[in-house]
mmCIF file of C-alpha atoms in Angstrom:
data_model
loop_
_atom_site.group_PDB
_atom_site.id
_atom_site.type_symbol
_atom_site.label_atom_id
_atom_site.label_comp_id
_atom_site.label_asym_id
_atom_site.label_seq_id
_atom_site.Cartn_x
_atom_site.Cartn_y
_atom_site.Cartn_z
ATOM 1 C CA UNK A 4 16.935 -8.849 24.766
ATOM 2 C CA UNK A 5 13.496 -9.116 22.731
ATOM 3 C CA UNK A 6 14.725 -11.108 20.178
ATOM 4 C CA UNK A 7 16.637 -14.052 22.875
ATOM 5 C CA UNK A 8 13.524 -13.790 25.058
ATOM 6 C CA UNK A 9 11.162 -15.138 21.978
ATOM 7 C CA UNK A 10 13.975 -17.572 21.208
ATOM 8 C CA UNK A 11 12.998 -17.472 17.661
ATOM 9 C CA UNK A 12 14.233 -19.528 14.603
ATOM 10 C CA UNK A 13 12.391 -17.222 12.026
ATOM 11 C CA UNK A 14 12.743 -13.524 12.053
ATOM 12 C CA UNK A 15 11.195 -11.713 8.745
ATOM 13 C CA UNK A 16 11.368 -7.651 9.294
ATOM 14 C CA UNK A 17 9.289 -5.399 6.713
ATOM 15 C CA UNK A 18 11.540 -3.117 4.887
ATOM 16 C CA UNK A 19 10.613 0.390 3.007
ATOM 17 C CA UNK A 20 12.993 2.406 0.960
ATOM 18 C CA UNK A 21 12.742 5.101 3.915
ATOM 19 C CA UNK A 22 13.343 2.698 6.918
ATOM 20 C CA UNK A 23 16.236 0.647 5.151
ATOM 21 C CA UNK A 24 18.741 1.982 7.397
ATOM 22 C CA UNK A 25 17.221 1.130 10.665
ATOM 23 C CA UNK A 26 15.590 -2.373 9.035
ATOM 24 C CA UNK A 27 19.731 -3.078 8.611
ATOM 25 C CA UNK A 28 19.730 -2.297 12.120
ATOM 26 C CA UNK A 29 17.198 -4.349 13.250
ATOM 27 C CA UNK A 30 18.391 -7.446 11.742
ATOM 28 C CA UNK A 31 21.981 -7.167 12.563
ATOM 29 C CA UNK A 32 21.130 -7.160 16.499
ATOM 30 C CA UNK A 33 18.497 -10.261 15.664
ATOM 31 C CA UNK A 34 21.779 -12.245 14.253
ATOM 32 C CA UNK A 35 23.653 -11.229 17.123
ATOM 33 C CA UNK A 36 20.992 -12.261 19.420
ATOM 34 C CA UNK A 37 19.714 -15.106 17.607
ATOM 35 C CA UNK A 38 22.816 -16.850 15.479
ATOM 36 C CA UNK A 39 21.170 -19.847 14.209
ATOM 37 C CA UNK A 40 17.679 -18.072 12.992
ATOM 38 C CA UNK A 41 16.509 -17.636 9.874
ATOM 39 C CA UNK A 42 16.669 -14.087 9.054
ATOM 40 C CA UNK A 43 14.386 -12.777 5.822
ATOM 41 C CA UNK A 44 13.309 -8.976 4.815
ATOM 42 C CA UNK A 45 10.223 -8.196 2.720
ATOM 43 C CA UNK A 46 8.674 -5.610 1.535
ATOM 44 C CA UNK A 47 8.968 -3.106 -1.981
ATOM 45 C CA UNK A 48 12.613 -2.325 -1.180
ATOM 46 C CA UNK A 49 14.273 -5.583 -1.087
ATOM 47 C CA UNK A 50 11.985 -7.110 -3.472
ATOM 48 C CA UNK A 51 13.407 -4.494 -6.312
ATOM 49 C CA UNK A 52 17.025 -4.129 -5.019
ATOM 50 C CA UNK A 53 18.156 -7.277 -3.907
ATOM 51 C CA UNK A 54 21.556 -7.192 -4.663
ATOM 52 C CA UNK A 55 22.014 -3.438 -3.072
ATOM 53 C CA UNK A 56 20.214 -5.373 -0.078
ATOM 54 C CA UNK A 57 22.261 -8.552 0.287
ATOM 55 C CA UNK A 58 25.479 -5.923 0.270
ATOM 56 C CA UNK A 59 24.149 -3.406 2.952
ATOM 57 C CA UNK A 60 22.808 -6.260 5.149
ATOM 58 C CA UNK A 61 25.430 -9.385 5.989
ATOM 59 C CA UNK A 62 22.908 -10.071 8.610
ATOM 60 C CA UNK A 63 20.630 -11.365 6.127
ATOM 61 C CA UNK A 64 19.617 -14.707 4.933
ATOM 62 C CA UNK A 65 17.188 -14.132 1.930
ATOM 63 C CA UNK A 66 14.248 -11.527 0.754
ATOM 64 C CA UNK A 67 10.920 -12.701 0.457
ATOM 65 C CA UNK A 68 10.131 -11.472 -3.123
ATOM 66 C CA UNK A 69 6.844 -9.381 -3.099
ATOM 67 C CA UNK A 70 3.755 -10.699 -1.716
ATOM 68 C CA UNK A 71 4.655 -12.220 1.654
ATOM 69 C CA UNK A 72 2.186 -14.701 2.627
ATOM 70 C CA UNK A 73 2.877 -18.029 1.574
ATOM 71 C CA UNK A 74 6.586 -17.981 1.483
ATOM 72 C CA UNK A 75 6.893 -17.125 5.346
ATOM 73 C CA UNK A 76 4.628 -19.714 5.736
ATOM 74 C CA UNK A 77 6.365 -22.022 3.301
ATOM 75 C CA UNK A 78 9.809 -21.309 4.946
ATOM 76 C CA UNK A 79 8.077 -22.193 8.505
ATOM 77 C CA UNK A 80 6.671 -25.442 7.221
ATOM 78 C CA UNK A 81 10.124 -26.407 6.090
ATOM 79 C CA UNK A 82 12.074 -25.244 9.550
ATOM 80 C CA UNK A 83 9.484 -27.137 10.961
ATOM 81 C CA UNK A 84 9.953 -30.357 9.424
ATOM 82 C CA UNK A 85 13.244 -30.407 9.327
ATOM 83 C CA UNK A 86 15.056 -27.621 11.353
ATOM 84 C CA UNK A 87 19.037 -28.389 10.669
ATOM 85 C CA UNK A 88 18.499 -28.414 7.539
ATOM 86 C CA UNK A 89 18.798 -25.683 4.215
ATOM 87 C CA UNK A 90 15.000 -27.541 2.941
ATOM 88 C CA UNK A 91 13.750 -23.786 3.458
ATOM 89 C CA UNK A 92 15.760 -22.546 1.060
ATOM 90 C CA UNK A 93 13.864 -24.105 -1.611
ATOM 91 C CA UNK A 94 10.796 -22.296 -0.616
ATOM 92 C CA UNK A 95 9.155 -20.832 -3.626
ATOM 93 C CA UNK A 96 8.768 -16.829 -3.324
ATOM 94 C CA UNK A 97 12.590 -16.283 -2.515
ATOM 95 C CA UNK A 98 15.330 -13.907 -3.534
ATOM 96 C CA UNK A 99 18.651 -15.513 -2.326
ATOM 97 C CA UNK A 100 22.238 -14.687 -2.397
ATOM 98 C CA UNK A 101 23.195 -16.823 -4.991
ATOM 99 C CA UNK A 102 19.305 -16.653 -7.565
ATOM 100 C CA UNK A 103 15.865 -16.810 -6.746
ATOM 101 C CA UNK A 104 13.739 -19.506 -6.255
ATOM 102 C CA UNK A 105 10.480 -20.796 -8.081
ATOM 103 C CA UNK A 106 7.843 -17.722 -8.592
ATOM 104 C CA UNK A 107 5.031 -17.815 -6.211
ATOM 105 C CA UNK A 108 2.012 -17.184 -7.843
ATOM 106 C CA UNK A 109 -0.362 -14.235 -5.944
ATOM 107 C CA UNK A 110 -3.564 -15.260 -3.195
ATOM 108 C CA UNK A 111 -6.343 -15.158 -5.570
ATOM 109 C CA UNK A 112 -8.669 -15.409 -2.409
ATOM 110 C CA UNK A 113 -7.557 -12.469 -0.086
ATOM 111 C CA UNK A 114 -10.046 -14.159 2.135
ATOM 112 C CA UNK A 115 -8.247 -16.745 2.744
ATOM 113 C CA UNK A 116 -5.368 -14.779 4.818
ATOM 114 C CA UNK A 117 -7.229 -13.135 7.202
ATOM 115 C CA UNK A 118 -6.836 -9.896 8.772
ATOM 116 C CA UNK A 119 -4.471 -8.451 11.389
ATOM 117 C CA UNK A 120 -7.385 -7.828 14.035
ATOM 118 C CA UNK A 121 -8.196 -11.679 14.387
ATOM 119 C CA UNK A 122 -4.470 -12.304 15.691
ATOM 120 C CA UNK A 123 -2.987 -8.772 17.213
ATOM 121 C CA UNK A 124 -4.443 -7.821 20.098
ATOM 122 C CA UNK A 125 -4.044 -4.241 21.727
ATOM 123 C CA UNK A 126 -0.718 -4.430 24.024
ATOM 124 C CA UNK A 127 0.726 -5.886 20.767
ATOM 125 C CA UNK A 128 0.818 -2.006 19.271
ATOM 126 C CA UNK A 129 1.607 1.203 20.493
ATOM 127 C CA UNK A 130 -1.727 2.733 19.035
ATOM 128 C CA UNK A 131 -4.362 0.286 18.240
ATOM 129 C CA UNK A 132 -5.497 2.980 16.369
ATOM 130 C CA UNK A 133 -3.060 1.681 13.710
ATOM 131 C CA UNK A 134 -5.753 -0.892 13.053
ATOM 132 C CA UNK A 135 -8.140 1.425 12.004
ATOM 133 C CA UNK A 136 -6.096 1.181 8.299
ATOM 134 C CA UNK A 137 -7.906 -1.784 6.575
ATOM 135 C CA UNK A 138 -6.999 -3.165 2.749
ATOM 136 C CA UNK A 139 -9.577 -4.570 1.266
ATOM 137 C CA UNK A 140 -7.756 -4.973 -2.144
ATOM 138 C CA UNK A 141 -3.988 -5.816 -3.448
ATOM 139 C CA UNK A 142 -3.283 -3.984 -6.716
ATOM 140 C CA UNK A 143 -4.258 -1.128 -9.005
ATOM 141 C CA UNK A 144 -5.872 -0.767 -12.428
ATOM 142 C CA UNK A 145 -3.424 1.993 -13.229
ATOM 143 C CA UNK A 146 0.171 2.027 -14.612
ATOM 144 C CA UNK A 147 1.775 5.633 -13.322
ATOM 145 C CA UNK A 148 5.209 5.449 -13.858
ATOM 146 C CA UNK A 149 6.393 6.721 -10.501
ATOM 147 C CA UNK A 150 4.163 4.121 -8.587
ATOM 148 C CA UNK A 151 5.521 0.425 -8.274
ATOM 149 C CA UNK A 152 2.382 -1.325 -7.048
ATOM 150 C CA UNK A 153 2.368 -2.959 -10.358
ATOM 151 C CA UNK A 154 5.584 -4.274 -9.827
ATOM 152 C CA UNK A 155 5.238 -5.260 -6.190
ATOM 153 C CA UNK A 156 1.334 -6.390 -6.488
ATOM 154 C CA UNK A 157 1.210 -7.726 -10.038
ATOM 155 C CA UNK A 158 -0.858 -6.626 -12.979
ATOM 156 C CA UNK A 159 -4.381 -7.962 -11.760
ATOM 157 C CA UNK A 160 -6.085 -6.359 -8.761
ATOM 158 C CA UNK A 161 -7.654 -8.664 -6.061
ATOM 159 C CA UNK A 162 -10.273 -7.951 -3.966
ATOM 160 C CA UNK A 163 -11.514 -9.205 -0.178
ATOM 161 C CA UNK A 164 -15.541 -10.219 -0.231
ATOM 162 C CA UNK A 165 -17.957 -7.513 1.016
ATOM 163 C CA UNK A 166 -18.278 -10.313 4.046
ATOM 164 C CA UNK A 167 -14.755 -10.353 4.800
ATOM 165 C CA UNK A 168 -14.515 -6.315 5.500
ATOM 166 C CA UNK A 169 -17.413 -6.221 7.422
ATOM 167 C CA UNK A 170 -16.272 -8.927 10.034
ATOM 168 C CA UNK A 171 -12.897 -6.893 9.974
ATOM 169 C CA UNK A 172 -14.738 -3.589 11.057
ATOM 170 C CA UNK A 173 -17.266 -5.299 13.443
ATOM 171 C CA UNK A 174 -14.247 -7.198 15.286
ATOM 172 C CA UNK A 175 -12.521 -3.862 15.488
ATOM 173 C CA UNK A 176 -15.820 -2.410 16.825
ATOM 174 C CA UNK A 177 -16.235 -5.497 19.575
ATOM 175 C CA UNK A 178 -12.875 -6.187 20.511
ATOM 176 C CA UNK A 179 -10.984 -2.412 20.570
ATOM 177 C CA UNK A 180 -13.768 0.155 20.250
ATOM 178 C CA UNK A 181 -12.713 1.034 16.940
ATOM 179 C CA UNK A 182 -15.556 3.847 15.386
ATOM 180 C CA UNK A 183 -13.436 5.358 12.510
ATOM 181 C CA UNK A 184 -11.809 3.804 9.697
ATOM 182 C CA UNK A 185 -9.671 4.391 6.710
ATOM 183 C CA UNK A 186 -9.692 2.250 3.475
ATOM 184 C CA UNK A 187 -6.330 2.195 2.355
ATOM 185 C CA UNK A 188 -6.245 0.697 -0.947
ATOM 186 C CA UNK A 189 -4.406 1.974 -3.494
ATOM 187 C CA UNK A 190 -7.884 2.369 -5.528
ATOM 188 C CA UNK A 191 -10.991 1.870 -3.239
ATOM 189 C CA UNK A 192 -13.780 2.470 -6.136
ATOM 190 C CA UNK A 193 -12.526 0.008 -8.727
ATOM 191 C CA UNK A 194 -15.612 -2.597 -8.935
ATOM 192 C CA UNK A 195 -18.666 -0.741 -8.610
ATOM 193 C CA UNK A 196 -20.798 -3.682 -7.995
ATOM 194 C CA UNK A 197 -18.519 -4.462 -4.892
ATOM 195 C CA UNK A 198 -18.162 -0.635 -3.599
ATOM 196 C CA UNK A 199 -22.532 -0.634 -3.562
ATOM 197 C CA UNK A 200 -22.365 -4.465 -1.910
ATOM 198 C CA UNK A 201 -20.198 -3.447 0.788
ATOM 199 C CA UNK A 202 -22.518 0.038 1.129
ATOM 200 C CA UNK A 203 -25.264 -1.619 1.103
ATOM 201 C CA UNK A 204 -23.414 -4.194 3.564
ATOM 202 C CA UNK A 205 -22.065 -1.384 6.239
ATOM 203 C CA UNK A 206 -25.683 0.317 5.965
ATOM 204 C CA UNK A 207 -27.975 -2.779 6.946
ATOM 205 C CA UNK A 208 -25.412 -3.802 10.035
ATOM 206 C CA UNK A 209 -25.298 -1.492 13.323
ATOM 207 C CA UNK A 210 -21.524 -0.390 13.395
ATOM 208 C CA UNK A 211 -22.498 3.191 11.968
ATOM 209 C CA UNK A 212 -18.721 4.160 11.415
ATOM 210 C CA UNK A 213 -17.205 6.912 9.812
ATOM 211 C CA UNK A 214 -14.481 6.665 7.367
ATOM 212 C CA UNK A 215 -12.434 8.050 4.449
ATOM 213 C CA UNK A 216 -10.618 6.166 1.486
ATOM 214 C CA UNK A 217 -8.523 6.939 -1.805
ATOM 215 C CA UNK A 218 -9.240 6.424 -5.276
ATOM 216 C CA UNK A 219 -8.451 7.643 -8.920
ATOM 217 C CA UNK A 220 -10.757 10.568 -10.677
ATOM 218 C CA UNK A 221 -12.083 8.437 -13.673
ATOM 219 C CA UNK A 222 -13.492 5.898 -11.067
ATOM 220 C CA UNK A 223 -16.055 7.660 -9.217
ATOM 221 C CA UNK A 224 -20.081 8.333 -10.194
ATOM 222 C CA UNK A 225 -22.454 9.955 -8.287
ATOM 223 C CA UNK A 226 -24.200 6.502 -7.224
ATOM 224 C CA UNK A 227 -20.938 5.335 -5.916
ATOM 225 C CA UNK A 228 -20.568 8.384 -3.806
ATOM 226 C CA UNK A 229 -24.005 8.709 -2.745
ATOM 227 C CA UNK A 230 -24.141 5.202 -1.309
ATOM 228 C CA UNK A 231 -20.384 5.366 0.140
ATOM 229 C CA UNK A 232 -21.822 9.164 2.212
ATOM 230 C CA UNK A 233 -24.548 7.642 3.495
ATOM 231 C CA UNK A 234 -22.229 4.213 4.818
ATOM 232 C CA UNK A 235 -20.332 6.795 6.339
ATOM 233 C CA UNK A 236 -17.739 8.241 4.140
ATOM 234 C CA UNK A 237 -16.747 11.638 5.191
ATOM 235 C CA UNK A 238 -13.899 12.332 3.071
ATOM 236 C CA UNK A 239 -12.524 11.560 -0.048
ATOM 237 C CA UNK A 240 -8.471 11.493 -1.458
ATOM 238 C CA UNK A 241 -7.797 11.517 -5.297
ATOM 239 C CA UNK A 242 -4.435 11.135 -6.632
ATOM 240 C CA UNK A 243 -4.891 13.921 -8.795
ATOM 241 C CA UNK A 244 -0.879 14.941 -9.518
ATOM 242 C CA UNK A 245 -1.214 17.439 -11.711
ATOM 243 C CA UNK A 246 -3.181 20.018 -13.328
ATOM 244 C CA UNK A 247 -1.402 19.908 -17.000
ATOM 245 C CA UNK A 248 -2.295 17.824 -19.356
ATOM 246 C CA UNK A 249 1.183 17.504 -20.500
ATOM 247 C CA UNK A 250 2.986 16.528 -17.158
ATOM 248 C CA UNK A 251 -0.027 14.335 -16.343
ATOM 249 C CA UNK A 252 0.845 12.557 -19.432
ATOM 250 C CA UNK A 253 4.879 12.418 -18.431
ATOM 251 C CA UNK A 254 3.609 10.476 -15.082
ATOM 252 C CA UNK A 255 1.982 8.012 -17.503
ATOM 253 C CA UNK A 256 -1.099 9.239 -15.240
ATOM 254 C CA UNK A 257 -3.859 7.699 -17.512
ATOM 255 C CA UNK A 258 -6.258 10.813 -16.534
ATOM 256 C CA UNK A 259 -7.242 14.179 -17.713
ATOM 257 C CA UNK A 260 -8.527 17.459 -16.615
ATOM 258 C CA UNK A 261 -12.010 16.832 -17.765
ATOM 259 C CA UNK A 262 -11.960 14.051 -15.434
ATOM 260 C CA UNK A 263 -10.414 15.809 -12.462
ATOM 261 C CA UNK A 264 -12.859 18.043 -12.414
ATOM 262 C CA UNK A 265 -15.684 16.055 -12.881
ATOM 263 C CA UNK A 266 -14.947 14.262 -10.012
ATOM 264 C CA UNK A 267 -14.038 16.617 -7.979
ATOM 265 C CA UNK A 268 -17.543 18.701 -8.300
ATOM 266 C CA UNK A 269 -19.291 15.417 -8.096
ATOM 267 C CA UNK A 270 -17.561 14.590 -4.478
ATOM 268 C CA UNK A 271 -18.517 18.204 -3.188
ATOM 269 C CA UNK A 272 -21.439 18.269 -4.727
ATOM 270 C CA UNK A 273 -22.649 14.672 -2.986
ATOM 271 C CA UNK A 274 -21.259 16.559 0.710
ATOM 272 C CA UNK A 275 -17.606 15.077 0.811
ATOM 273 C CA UNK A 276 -14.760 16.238 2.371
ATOM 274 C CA UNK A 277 -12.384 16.555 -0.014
ATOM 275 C CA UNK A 278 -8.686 15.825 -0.037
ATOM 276 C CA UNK A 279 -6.363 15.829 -3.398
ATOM 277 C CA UNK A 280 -2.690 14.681 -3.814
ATOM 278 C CA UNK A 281 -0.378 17.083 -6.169
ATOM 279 C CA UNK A 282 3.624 16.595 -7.299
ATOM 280 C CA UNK A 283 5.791 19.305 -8.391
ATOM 281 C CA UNK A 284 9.523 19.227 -9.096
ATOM 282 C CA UNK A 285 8.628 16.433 -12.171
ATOM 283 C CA UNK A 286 11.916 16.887 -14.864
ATOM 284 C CA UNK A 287 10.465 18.848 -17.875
ATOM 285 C CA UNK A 288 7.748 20.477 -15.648
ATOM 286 C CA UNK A 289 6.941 24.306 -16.320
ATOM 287 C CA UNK A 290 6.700 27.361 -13.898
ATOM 288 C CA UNK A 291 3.349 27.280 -15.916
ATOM 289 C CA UNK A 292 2.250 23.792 -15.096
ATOM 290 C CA UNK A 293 2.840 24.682 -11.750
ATOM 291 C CA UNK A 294 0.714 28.069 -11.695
ATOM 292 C CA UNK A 295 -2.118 25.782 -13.116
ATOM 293 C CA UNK A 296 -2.390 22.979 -10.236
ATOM 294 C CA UNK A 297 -2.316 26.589 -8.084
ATOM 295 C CA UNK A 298 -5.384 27.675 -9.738
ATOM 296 C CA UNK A 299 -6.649 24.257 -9.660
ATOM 297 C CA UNK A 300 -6.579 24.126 -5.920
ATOM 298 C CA UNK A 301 -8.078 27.588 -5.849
ATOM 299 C CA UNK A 302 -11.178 26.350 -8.555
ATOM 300 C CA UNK A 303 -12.068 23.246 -7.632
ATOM 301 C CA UNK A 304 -11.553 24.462 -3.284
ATOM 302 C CA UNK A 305 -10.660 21.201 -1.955
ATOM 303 C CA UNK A 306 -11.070 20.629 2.058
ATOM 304 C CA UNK A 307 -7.145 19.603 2.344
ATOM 305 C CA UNK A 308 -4.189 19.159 -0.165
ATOM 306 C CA UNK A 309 -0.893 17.174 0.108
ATOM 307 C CA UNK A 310 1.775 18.558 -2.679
ATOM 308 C CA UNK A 311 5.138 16.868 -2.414
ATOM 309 C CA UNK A 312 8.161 16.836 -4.476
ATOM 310 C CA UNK A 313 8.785 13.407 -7.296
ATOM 311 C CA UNK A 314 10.365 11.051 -5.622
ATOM 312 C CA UNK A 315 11.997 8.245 -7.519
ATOM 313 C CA UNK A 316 11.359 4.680 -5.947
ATOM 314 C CA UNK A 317 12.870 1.582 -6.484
ATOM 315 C CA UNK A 318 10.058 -0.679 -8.920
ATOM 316 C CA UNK A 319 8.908 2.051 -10.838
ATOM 317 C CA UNK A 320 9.307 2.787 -14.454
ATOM 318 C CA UNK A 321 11.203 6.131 -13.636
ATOM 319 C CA UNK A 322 13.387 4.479 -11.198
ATOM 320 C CA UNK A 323 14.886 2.297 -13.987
ATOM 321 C CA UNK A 324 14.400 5.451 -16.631
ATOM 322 C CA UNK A 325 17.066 6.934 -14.474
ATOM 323 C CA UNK A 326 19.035 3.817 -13.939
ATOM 324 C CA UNK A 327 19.756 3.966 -17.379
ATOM 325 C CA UNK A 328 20.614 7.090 -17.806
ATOM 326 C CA UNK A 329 22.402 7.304 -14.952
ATOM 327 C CA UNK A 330 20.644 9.695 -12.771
ATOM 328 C CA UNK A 331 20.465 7.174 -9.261
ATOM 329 C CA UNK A 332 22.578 4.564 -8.521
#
């Protein structure tokens, strides 16, 4: 009923590895409801298994291949201009049935999109808290093996101006009464000179927020921390994985113990809450590696800690590791 009420001729749904299922779902009632629309996913999933897509889904007309932008727009543009027509299918950015299209190149100026507060407003969600997650970035300096960001984002990272993010938070101040936040990028510290602009930034305006973001061990110093606690940071995540040397170096982590430490003294010591990620069940990982991210957590006393088991995603490294051997599908 949603789908004929909007009458729509363009219907893109976001797809994850863990919501595949129901995005199937999804766009097999918008064909039924909509036959003559355009129907694209996007997202990591269908960007690194097409083909295991295309099968699963009949429903579907193409994939938008990583970042999602300027294809959706390019595809509208086309519909526009001529709507009986397959001129969308030449949209560059596309993964379809029969090949892809031309590559599009990645927004160098993440300024340029926008953000989602500018257009959604708060009957749109079902928690406008869900605005309180802002990226201010697209991309990672790392290469773990069991992330695909690489893959999805490409090999540079991009950042949003100091100016940008502050008109974000002060919308979400103005418009929704937003008063906590939570930096989502995949590695908030990377540019120092940006991290103490945007302090500086969130210090000399009058939204006094709290907040908490995510970043990698060998990217922190104290004067980054000391200027992000007194913007309002309360608590601090680290990707920390492991606590041997060994299976950090299996993950391709690009860190070591000297580091983890380090960093996480330095965030406790500059009045952080802290927060650290850990994986177990890694193939060719020791009841003794496992005993030493244990005494980790009990050394370095962290204020929370999230341990979950590998899990092998599509666009990673290890996903195509086991490919090859055979291990997944």
């Amino acid at each position: 009923a949603y789908f004929r009420s909007q009458e729509a001729e363009l219907i893109g749904v976001s797809m994850y590895t863990f919501n595949r299922k129901r995005s199937f779902e999804l766009l097999s009632w918008a064909r039924e409801a909509r036959p003559g629309a355009v129907l694209l996913a996007g997202g990591p999933h269908p960007t690194h298994l097409a083909a295991e897509v295309f099968q699963e889904c009949p429903a579907l007309d193409a994939i938008v291949k990583g970042e999602g932008e300027l294809p959706i727009l390019g595809v509208a543009e086309r519909l526009e201009a001529s709507p009986d027509s397959s001129l969308w299918r030449h949209t560059p950015g596309l993964i379809l049935r029969e090949g892809e299209t031309a590559p599009q190149p990645p927004v160098e100026d993440l300024d340029s999109i926008g953000f989602p507060a500018m257009s959604f407003e708060a009957d749109f969600l079902d928690d406008v808290g869900q605005l309180a997650y802002l990226s201010t970035s697209r991309g990672c300096p790392a290469t773990c093996s069991f992330c695909n960001t690489p893959e999805f984002w490409g090999r540079s990272i991009r950042f949003r101006s100091p100016a940008s993010v502050l008109e974000e938070m002060a919308l979400l101040r103005s418009k929704h009464g937003l008063t906590y936040f939570s930096f989502r990028d995949d590695t908030f510290t990377t540019r120092k000179t940006r991290i103490l602009e945007l302090m500086e930034g969130i210090r000399a305006s009058s939204l006094h927020p709290l907040w908490n973001c995510q970043s990698r061990v060998n990217l922190v110093d104290e004067e980054r921390l000391v200027a992000m606690k007194r913007a309002g940071c309360e608590f601090m995540q680290f990707g920390v994985e492991h606590a041997s040397e060994r299976v950090l170096a299996l993950l391709d982590k690009g860190t070591n113990q000297g580091q983890i430490r380090e960093a996480l003294a330095l965030v406790r010591r500059v009045g952080l809450n802290l927060g650290i990620y850990l994986i177990t069940g890694i193939p060719g990982e020791e009841w003794e590696d496992v005993e030493a991210s244990a005494e980790l957590i009990r050394e370095t006393r962290p204020h929370d800690v999230q341990i979950s088991p590998l899990a092998i995603y599509p666009g990673t490294r290890l996903f195509e590791r086991y490919r090859a051997e055979g291990r997944v599908g």
